[in-house]
Structure formats: structure tokens, C-alpha cells
Short mmCIF file of C-alpha atoms in Angstrom, two decimals:
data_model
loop_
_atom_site.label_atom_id
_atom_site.label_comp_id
_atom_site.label_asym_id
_atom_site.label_seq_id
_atom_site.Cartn_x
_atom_site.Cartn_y
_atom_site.Cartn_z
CA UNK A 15 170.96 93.59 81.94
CA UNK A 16 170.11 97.20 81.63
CA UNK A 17 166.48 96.78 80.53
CA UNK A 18 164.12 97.91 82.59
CA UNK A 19 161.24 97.72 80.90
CA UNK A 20 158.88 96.58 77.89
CA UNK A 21 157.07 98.65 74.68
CA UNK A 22 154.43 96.79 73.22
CA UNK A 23 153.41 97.91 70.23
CA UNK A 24 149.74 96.78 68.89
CA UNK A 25 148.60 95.31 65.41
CA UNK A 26 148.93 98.59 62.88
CA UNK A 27 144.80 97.27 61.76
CA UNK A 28 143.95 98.76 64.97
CA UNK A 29 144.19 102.20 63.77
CA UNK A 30 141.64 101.90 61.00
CA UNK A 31 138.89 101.33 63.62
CA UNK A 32 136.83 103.80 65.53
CA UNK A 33 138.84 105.09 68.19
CA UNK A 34 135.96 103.39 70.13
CA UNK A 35 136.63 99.76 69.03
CA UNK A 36 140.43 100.60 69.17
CA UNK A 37 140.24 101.33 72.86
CA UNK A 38 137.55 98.14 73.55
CA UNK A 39 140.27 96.14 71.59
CA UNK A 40 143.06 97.48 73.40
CA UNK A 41 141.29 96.96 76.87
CA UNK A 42 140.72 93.32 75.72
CA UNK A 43 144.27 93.01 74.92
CA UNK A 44 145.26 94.05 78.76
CA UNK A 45 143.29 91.82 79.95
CA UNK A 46 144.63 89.17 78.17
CA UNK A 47 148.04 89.96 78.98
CA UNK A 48 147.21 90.01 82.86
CA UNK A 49 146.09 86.72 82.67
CA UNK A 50 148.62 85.36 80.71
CA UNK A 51 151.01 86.66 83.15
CA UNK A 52 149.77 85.51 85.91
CA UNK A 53 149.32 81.83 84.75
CA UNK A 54 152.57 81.71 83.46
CA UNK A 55 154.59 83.33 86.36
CA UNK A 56 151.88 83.62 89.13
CA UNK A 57 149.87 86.55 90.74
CA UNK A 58 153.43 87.81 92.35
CA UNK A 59 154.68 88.97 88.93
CA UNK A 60 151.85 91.42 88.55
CA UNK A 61 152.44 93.29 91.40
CA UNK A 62 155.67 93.60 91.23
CA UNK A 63 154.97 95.68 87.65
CA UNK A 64 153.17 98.98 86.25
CA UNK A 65 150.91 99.33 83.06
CA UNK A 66 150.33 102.67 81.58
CA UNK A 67 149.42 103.54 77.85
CA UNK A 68 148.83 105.76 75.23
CA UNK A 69 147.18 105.18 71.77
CA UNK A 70 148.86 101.89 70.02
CA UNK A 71 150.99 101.57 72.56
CA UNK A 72 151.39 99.67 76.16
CA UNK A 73 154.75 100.32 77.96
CA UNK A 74 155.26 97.70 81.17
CA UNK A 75 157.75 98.26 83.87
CA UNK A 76 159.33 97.12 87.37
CA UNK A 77 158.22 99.61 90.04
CA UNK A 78 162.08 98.75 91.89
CA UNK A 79 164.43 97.99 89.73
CA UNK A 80 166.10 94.92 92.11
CA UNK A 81 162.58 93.45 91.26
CA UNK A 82 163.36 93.70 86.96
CA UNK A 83 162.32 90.57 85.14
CA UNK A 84 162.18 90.84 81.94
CA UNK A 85 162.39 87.70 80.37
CA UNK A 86 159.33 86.98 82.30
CA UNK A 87 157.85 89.59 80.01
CA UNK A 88 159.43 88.55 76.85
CA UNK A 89 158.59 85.05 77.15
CA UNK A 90 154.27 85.93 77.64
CA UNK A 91 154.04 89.30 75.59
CA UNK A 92 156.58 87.54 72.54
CA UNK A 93 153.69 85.18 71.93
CA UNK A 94 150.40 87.15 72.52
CA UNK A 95 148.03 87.07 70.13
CA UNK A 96 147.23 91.48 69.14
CA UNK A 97 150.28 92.36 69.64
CA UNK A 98 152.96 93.15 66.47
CA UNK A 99 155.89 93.52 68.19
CA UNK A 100 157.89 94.04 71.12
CA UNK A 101 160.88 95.41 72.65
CA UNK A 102 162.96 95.60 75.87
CA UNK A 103 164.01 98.54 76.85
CA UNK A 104 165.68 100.87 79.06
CA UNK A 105 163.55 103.55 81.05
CA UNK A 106 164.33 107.09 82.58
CA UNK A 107 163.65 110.39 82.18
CA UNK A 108 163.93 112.50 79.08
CA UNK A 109 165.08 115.26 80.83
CA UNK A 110 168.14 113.47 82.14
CA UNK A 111 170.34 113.62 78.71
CA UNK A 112 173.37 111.84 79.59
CA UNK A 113 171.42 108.68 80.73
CA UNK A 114 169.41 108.90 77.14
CA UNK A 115 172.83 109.25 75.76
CA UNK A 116 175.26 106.99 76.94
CA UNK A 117 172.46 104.03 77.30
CA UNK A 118 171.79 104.48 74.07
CA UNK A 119 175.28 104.51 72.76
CA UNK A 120 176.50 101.74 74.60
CA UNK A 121 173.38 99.65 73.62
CA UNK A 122 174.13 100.03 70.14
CA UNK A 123 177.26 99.34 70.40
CA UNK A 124 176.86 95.66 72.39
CA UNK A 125 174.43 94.92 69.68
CA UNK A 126 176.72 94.89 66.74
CA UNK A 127 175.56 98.07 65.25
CA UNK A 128 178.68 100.38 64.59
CA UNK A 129 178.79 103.92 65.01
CA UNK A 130 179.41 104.12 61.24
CA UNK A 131 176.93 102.38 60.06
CA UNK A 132 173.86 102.49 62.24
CA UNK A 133 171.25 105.32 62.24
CA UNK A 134 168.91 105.67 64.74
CA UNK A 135 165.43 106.64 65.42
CA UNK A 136 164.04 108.90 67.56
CA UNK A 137 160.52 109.45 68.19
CA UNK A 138 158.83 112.44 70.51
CA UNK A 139 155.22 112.05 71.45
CA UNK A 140 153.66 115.10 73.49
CA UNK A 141 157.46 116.13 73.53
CA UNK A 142 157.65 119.51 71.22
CA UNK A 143 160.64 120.95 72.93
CA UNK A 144 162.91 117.87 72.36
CA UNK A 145 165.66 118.62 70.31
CA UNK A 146 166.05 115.32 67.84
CA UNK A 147 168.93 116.16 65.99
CA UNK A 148 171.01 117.02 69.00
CA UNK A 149 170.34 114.63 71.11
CA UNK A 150 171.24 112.13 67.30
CA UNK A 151 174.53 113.94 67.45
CA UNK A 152 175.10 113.28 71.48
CA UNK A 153 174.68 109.50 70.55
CA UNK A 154 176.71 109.56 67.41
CA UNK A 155 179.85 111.16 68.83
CA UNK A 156 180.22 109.15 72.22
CA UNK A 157 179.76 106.11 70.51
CA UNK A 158 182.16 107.29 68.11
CA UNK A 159 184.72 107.98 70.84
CA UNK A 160 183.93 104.47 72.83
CA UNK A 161 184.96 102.44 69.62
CA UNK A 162 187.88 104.38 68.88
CA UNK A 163 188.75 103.49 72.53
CA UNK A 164 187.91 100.04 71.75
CA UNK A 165 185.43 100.11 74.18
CA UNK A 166 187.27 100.05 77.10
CA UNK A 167 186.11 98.46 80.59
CA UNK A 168 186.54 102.29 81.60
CA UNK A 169 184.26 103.53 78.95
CA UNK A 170 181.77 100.55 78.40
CA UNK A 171 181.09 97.82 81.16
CA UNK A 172 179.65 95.14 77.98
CA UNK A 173 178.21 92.71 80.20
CA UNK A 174 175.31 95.27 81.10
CA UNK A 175 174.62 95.92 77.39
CA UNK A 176 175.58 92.69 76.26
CA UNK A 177 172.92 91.09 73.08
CA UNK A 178 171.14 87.90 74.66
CA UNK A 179 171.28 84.88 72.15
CA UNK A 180 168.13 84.38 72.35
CA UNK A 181 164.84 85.07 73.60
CA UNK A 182 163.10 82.08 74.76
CA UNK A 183 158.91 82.62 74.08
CA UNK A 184 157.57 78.88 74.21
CA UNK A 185 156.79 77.63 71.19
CA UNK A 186 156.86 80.89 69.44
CA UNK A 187 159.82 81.42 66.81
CA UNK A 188 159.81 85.34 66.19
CA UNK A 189 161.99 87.30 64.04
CA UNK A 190 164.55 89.35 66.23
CA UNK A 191 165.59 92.73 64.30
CA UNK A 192 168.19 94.69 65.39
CA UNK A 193 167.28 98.26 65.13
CA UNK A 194 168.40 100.88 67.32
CA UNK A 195 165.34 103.28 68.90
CA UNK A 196 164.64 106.08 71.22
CA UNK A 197 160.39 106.75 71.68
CA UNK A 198 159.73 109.79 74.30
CA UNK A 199 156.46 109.64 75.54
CA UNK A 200 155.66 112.92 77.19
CA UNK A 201 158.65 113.01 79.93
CA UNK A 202 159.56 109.12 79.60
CA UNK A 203 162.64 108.29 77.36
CA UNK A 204 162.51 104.14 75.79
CA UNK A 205 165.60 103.03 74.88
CA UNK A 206 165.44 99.88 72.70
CA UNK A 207 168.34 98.18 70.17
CA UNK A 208 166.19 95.33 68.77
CA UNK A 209 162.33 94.36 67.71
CA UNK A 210 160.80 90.96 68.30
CA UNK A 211 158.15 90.33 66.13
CA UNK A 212 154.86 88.94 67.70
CA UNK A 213 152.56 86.69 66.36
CA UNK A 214 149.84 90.36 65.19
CA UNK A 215 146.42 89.73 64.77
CA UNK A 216 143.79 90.28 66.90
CA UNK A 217 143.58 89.21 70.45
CA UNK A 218 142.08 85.69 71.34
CA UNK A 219 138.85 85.70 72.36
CA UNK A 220 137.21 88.96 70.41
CA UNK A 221 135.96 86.37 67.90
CA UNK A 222 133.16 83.70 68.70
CA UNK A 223 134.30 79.73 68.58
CA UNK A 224 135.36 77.62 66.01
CA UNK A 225 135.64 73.71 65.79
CA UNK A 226 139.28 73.33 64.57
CA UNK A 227 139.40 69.83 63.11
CA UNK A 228 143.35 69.07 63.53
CA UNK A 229 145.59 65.90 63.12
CA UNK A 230 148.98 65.26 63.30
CA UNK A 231 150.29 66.69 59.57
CA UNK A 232 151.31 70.51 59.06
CA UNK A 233 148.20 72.08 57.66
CA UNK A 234 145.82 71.38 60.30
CA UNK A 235 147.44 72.85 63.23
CA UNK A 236 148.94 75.84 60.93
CA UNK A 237 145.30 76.72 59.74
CA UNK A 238 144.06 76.39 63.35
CA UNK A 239 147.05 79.12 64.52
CA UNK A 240 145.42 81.42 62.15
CA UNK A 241 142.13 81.21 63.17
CA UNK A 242 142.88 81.84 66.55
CA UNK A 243 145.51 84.93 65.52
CA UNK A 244 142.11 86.62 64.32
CA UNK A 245 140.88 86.04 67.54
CA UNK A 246 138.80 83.00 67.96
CA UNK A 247 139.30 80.67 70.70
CA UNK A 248 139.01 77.32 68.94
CA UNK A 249 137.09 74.21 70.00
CA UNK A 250 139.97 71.05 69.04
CA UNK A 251 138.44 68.14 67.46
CA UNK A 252 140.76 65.26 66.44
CA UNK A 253 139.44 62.76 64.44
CA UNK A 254 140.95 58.96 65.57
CA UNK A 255 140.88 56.27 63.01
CA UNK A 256 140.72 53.58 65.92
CA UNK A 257 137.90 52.35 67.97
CA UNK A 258 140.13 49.95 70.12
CA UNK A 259 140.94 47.31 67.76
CA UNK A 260 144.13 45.75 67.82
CA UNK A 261 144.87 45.56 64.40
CA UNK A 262 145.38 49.47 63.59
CA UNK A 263 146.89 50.40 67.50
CA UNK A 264 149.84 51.16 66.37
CA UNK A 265 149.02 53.39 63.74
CA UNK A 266 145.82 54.97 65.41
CA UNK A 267 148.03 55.75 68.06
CA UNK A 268 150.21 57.76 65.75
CA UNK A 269 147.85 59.47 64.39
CA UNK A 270 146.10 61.03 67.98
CA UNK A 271 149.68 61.20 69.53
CA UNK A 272 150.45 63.54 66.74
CA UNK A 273 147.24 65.47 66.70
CA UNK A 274 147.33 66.25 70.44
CA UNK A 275 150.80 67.07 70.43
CA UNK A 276 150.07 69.92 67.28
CA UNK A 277 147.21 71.21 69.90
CA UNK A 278 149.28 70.82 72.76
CA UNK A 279 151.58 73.59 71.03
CA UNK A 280 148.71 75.76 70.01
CA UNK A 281 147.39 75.39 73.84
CA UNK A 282 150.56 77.43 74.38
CA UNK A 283 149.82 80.67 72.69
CA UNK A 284 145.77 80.29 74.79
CA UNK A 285 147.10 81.41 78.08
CA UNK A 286 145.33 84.55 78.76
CA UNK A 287 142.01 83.79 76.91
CA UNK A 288 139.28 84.11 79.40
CA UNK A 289 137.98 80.73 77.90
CA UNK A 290 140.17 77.80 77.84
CA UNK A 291 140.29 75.59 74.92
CA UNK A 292 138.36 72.37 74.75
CA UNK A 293 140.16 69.17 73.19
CA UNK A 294 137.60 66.32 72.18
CA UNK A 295 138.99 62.89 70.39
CA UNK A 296 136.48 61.30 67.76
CA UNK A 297 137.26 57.64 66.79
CA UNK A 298 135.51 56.70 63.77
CA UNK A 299 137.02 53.30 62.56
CA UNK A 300 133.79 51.82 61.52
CA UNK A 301 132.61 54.32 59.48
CA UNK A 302 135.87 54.45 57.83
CA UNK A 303 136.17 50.77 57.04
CA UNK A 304 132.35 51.39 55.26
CA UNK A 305 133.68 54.69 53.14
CA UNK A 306 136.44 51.99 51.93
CA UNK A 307 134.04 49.20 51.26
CA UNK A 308 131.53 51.60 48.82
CA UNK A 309 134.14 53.80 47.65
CA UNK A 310 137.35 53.15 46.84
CA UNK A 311 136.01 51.80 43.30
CA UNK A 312 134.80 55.35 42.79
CA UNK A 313 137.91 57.08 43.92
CA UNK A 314 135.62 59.07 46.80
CA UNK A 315 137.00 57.36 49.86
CA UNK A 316 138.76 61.10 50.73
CA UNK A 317 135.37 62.58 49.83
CA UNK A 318 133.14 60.56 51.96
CA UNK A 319 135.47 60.12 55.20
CA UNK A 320 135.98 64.52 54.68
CA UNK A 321 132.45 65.05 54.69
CA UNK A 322 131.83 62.62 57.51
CA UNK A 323 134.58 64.64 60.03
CA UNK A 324 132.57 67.80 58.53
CA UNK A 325 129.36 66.69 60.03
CA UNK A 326 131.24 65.60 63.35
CA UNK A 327 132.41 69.10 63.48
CA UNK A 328 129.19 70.92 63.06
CA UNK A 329 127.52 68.92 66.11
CA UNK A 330 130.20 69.52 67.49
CA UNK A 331 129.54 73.51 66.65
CA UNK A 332 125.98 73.41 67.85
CA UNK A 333 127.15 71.94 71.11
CA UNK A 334 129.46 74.87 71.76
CA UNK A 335 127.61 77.53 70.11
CA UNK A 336 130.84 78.10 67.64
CA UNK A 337 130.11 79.78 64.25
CA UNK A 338 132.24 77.98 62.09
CA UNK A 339 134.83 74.86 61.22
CA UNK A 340 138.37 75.46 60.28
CA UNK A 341 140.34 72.87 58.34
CA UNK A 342 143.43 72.70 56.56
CA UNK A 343 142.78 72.70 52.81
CA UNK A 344 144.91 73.81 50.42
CA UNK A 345 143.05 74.77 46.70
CA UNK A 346 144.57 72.13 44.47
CA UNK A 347 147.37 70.41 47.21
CA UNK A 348 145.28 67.37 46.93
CA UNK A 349 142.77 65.39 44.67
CA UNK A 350 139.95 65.71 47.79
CA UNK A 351 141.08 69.42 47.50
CA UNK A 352 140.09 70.53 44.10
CA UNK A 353 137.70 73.15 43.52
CA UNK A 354 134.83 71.09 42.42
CA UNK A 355 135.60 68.61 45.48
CA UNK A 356 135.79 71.59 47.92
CA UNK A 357 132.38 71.95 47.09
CA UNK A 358 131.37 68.70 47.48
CA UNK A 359 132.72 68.68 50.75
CA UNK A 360 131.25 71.69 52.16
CA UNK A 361 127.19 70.36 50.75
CA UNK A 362 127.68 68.33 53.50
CA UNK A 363 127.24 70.62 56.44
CA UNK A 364 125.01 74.06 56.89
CA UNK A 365 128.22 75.56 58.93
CA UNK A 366 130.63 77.59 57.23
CA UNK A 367 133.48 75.87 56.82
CA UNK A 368 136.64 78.51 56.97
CA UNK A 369 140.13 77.33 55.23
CA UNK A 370 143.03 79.98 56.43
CA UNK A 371 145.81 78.08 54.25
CA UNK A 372 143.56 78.13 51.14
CA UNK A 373 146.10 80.39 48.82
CA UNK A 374 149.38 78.90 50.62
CA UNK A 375 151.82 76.82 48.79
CA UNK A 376 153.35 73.98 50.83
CA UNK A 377 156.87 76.43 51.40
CA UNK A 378 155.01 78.89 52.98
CA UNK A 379 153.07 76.48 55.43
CA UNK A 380 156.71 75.00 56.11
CA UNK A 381 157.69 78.46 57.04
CA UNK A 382 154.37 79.05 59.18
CA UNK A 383 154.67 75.60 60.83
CA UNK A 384 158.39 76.04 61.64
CA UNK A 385 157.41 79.84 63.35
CA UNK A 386 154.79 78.41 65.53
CA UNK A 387 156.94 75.14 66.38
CA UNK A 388 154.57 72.36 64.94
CA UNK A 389 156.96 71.50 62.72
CA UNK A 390 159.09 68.96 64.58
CA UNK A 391 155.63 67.09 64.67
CA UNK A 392 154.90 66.97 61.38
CA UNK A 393 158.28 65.13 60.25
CA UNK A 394 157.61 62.45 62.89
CA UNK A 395 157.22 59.48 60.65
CA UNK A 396 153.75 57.36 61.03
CA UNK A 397 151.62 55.49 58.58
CA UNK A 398 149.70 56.76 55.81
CA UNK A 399 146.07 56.50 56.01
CA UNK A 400 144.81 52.93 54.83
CA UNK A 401 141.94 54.52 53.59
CA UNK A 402 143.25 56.66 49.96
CA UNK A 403 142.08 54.99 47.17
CA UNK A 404 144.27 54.03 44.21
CA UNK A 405 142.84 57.14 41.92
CA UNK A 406 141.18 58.99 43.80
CA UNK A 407 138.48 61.14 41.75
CA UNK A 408 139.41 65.24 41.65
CA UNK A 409 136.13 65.77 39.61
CA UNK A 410 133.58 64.42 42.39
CA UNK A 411 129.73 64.80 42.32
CA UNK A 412 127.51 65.41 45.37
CA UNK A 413 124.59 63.70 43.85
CA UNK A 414 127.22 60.65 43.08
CA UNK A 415 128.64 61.21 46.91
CA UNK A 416 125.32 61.59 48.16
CA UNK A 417 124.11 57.98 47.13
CA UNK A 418 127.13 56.04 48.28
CA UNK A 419 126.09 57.63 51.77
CA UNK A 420 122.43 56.58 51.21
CA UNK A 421 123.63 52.97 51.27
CA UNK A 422 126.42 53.88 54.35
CA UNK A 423 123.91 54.78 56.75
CA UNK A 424 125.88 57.80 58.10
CA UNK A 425 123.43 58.85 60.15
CA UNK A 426 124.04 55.51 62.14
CA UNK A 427 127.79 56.15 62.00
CA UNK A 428 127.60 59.69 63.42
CA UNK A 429 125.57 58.97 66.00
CA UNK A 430 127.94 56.05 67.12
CA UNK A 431 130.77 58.70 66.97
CA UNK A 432 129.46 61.25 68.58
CA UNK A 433 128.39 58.94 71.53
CA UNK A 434 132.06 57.94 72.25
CA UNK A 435 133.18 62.00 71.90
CA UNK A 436 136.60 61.57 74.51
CA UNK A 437 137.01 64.96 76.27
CA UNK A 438 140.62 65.50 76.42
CA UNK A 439 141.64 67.70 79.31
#
């Protein structure tokens, strides 16, 4: 391959801070990048390759080009967290015009974009002098004369230029567009044919902790992704309808299986945070089989088994010292996830309780879900939850809720849950 390099090119919300945040963010975003390269591809990788930047930018290179790995690079930087987009490229110097040319000619070319029909951009940062529009024509007419040759082995050796099928970036599912570039920086020339989108944001870590209650459906783990794309490093807590009885294994297991296969996806976009996500497994089987017993009559089985993971979540928050829980709700996907019972849920708990998904209809969590790569997850079939009542209420009242838990004892329950807290590693 002729790519020699990589241009990183930050979130755009960068630029709106003060040029001091912007470089504390940017810093942070190095960092993280370091680290995620080394766990990924060990502490060799990073010395065999050179950082420098400018404003918005980070450009990453070989320093010998036998030593060029770049779908090391791809496969870390496609999935960072801070980062909009990316794009391999070839590096040399500006002032060496027929390189710029024909690389960028013959790129073009490989990648399906005809001389015809493609226009390209060229950028010039601290460059005055360059001549743009010259160095457009250069590119226009030997590409022009390679297809009319039919891009001959004499004129084009492909395999050098050739597209890749795909860029693997774990779990990560990012848009690939093909769009031909040249960006001088000062005397460096980056020649690029296609942008990978990255997953934007900010980069994990800049926020505090959050208790991310997931299971194994599509909202959960989709609403946790976002949290953490805004930068907080999220504390997992999945909450396990079994205590060990033999009745329910089969569908208990299910539902944890599923759960800590969603987080063992969203583990995958961590590496690089300087803290490492914590995993803990709550089984709560008693308490559910008492939210069934006093409330399915009343329809507020969902409500009181809800508020119940709520308050395991915000011990859960003073433990870690995280400022928040997120969940999965969707305004009106669900009778537990009306309005009124949204509040009835959250008068359970003095935590915020933070719902990323909240505006989303179900096609656009699909979309999300299929992106980060929880989605093959989420169609694995398992059991519904025993516990939905027949009509469940969308109209609940705390003061209603609030009695049925007077007679529960949940303060009994939660402490029995809380003592069994499984730390996943």
C-alpha cells in the first residue's frame, strides 16, 4: 500500500472552546490514543511512529517506511472516542510536485473516482506560495492521460493504489467516504482518497463516572455508547433476575449472557481511558418475585422493579463517586416509559438519572446499535421477563408506588442485593 501515514481530524465542537480547553482537550485526546495503541499492538508500535500537530488536527507517521503499519492505526484511531474522522494517507514533501501529482492521480484513480467526474480538494495551511489551481490541473491531466491509456502496468502499478474492502476497527462500523484530498501543512503534502468516520464526541475520560445500568436488549448498551462518546467512563451494572434458583437458570442466564456480551462490546471502544471500566452483576430475584406479588393487580410491576434497579444504581454511584445513572428510556416506547411514569421513576433516587435515547425512535437505535455492533446481541432470542403485568398502568402515581413499597420492605431487598454485588472482571 502506498499510505504512509494517518490525519486525524478532531470533533468540529472543539473549535467553539477557548483555545485553552481546545489544547487541554486535545492533549487528553493524545494521551488516549497512546494508550490505546499500546494495549492494542504493544509498546513496540509507538516507537516505531511520530506525532506532530497543529490546531484540529493530529497527523501520525512511520519514521522508516519498511516499518508502515497502518491498519494498526486504522483499527485504534477508527474507534476513538474525540476524534470525527480519519484518513490514510500518503506523505512527502510539497515541494516535490511530481510525487503530489502522480500519487494523487493514481489514488484516485484505484478508488473508483474518474478523471471526469471527481473534483478534488486541496487545502494549504502556512503554505501562501502554493499554487492550487495548478497543481488541480497537474492531477487532472495525468489522470486524464492514465485512463485513456487504460491504466497501463507502465503507467499505473494498481496493486500499490489498490481500495482495501474494508477497514477492520473492532466493533466499530464507520461510514467509509470516498473523497479525494490533498491538505499541505506548512512543507508536508497529505494525500488521502477516502474518510472514515469516527465515532466524534469527546474523549473518554474528560467527564466524571456514570453507573450505566445495561441488559441484554438494544437500548441499554446504545444509551451507554453515548454516554461514554461525551466522555464519561461508565461504571456497568447489570441487573440479574436470578439468585441461583433452578427454576429461572435458563432464562437468568440469558438475560446476564446478553448483558455482558453488550458491555463486552462497549469494553472495546475503553482502551485508552486511563480508568478501566468496572462491570458489577446484581441478582435481585426476590425482590422481583415481591414487586409481582403487590403489583401486578395495579399494573406497576415495571414501575416498582425500575425504581428498585434505580436505587441499586445510585449506591452503586456513591460507591464510585459517579455523578449520574444512564438508562435506556425511550419517551413513550413503553407503558413504564411515559412521561408521568418517567417521573415516577426518577422520585425514587436523589441522582440524576441521564436518558441519551430519550428523542430516538426505535429505527434510529437500530441504526446506532448496528454502528457500534450490539446489534447481533439484541436479536439473540431469550425469554421475556416473567415479571410485565397484563396492563400495565402508563398513568402511575408515586404516592400509589410509594405504598406498595411500604409493604415490600425495599430497604430489606436492597440491602440483600447490594450484599451479593458480583464484580465482573
Amino acid at each position: 500500500m502506498v499510505y504512509n501515514c494517518i490525519l486525524v481530524r478532531y470533533t468540529g465542537e472543539f473549535g467553539v472552546k477557548s483555545t485553552q480547553s481546545q489544547e487541554y482537550i486535545e492533549d487528553f485526546i493524545h494521551n488516549n490514543i497512546k494508550r490505546a495503541l499500546t494495549a492494542s499492538e504493544g509498546p513496540d508500535l509507538l516507537d516505531r511512529i511520530r506525532f506532530f500537530t497543529r490546531q484540529g488536527r493530529l497527523y501520525i507517521y512511520f519514521e522508516k517506511q519498511q516499518d508502515t503499519d497502518v491498519d494498526s492505526l486504522v483499527a485504534v484511531l477508527g474507534r476513538t472516542f474525540g476524534i470525527s474522522s480519519i484518513s490514510p494517507c500518503f506523505r512527502t514533501s510539497v515541494r516535490d510536485k511530481t510525487a503530489v501529482v502522480s500519487v494523487a492521480a493514481k489514488l484516485m484513480l484505484a478508488h473508483g473516482i474518474g478523471p471526469g467526474s471527481f473534483k478534488i480538494t486541496v487545502r494549504a495551511i502556512q503554505n501562501p506560495k502554493l499554487d492550487i489551481p495548478s497543481l488541480k490541473r497537474d492531477i487532472t491531466g495525468l489522470s486524464n492521460k492514465i485512463a485513456l491509456n487504460n491504466g497501463s502496468q507502465k503507467e499505473f502499478s494498481r496493486s500499490r493504489f489498490k481500495k482495501r474492502p474494508k477497514w477492520k476497527m473492532g466493533p466499530w462500523g464507520g461510514e467509509i467516504e470516498s473523497k479525494p484530498e490533498i491538505e499541505v501543512y506548512k512543507d508536508h503534502a497529505f494525500i488521502s482518497a477516502e474518510r472514515i468516520k469516527s465515532p466524534g464526541g469527546f474523549p473518554l475520560g474528560l467527564e466524571n463516572q456514570m453507573v450505566a445500568l445495561v441488559s441484554g436488549g438494544l437500548d441499554s448498551p446504545a444509551a451507554a455508547w453515548l454516554a461514554m462518546r461525551r466522555g464519561a467512563v461508565p461504571v456497568f451494572v447489570v441487573m440479574d433476575p436470578d439468585n441461583g434458583s433452578i427454576g429461572d437458570r435458563a432464562n437468568a442466564s440469558a438475560v446476564r449472557e446478553k448483558a455482558l456480551e453488550n458491555i463486552k462490546v462497549l469494553v472495546e471502544y475503553t482502551k485508552g481511558a486511563l480508568k478501566a471500566p468496572i462491570v458489577y452483576v446484581a441478582s435481585y430475584q426476590s425482590a422481583l418475585d415481591a414487586f409481582i406479588q403487590y403489583g401486578s393487580k395495579k399494573g406497576i410491576t415495571c414501575l416498582l422493579c425500575k425504581r428498585f434497579m434505580y436505587r441499586v444504581a445510585e449506591q452503586i454511584c456513591f460507591l464510585h463517586d459517579c455523578q449520574g445513572i444512564v438508562t435506556g428510556e425511550i419517551l413513550g416506547e413503553q407503558a413504564s416509559q411515559t412521561a408521568k411514569n418517567l417521573r415516577v421513576l426518577d422520585s425514587a433516587v436523589m441522582m440524576p438519572v441521564h436518558r441519551p435515547l430519550f428523542g430516538f425512535d426505535k429505527d434510529e437505535v437500530v441504526t446506532l446499535a448496528s454502528r457500534i455492533g450490539t446489534m447481533p446481541i439484541a436479536t439473540i432470542e431469550s425469554v421475556p421477563c416473567k415479571g410485565v403485568p397484563n396492563r400495565p398502568t402508563i398513568c402511575g402515581e408515586v404516592f400509589e408506588v410509594e405504598k406498595v413499597e411500604e409493604k415490600i420492605d425495599i430497604k430489606k431487598y436492597l440491602e440483600q442485593c447490594l450484599s451479593g454485588l458480583e464484580k465482573v472482571s
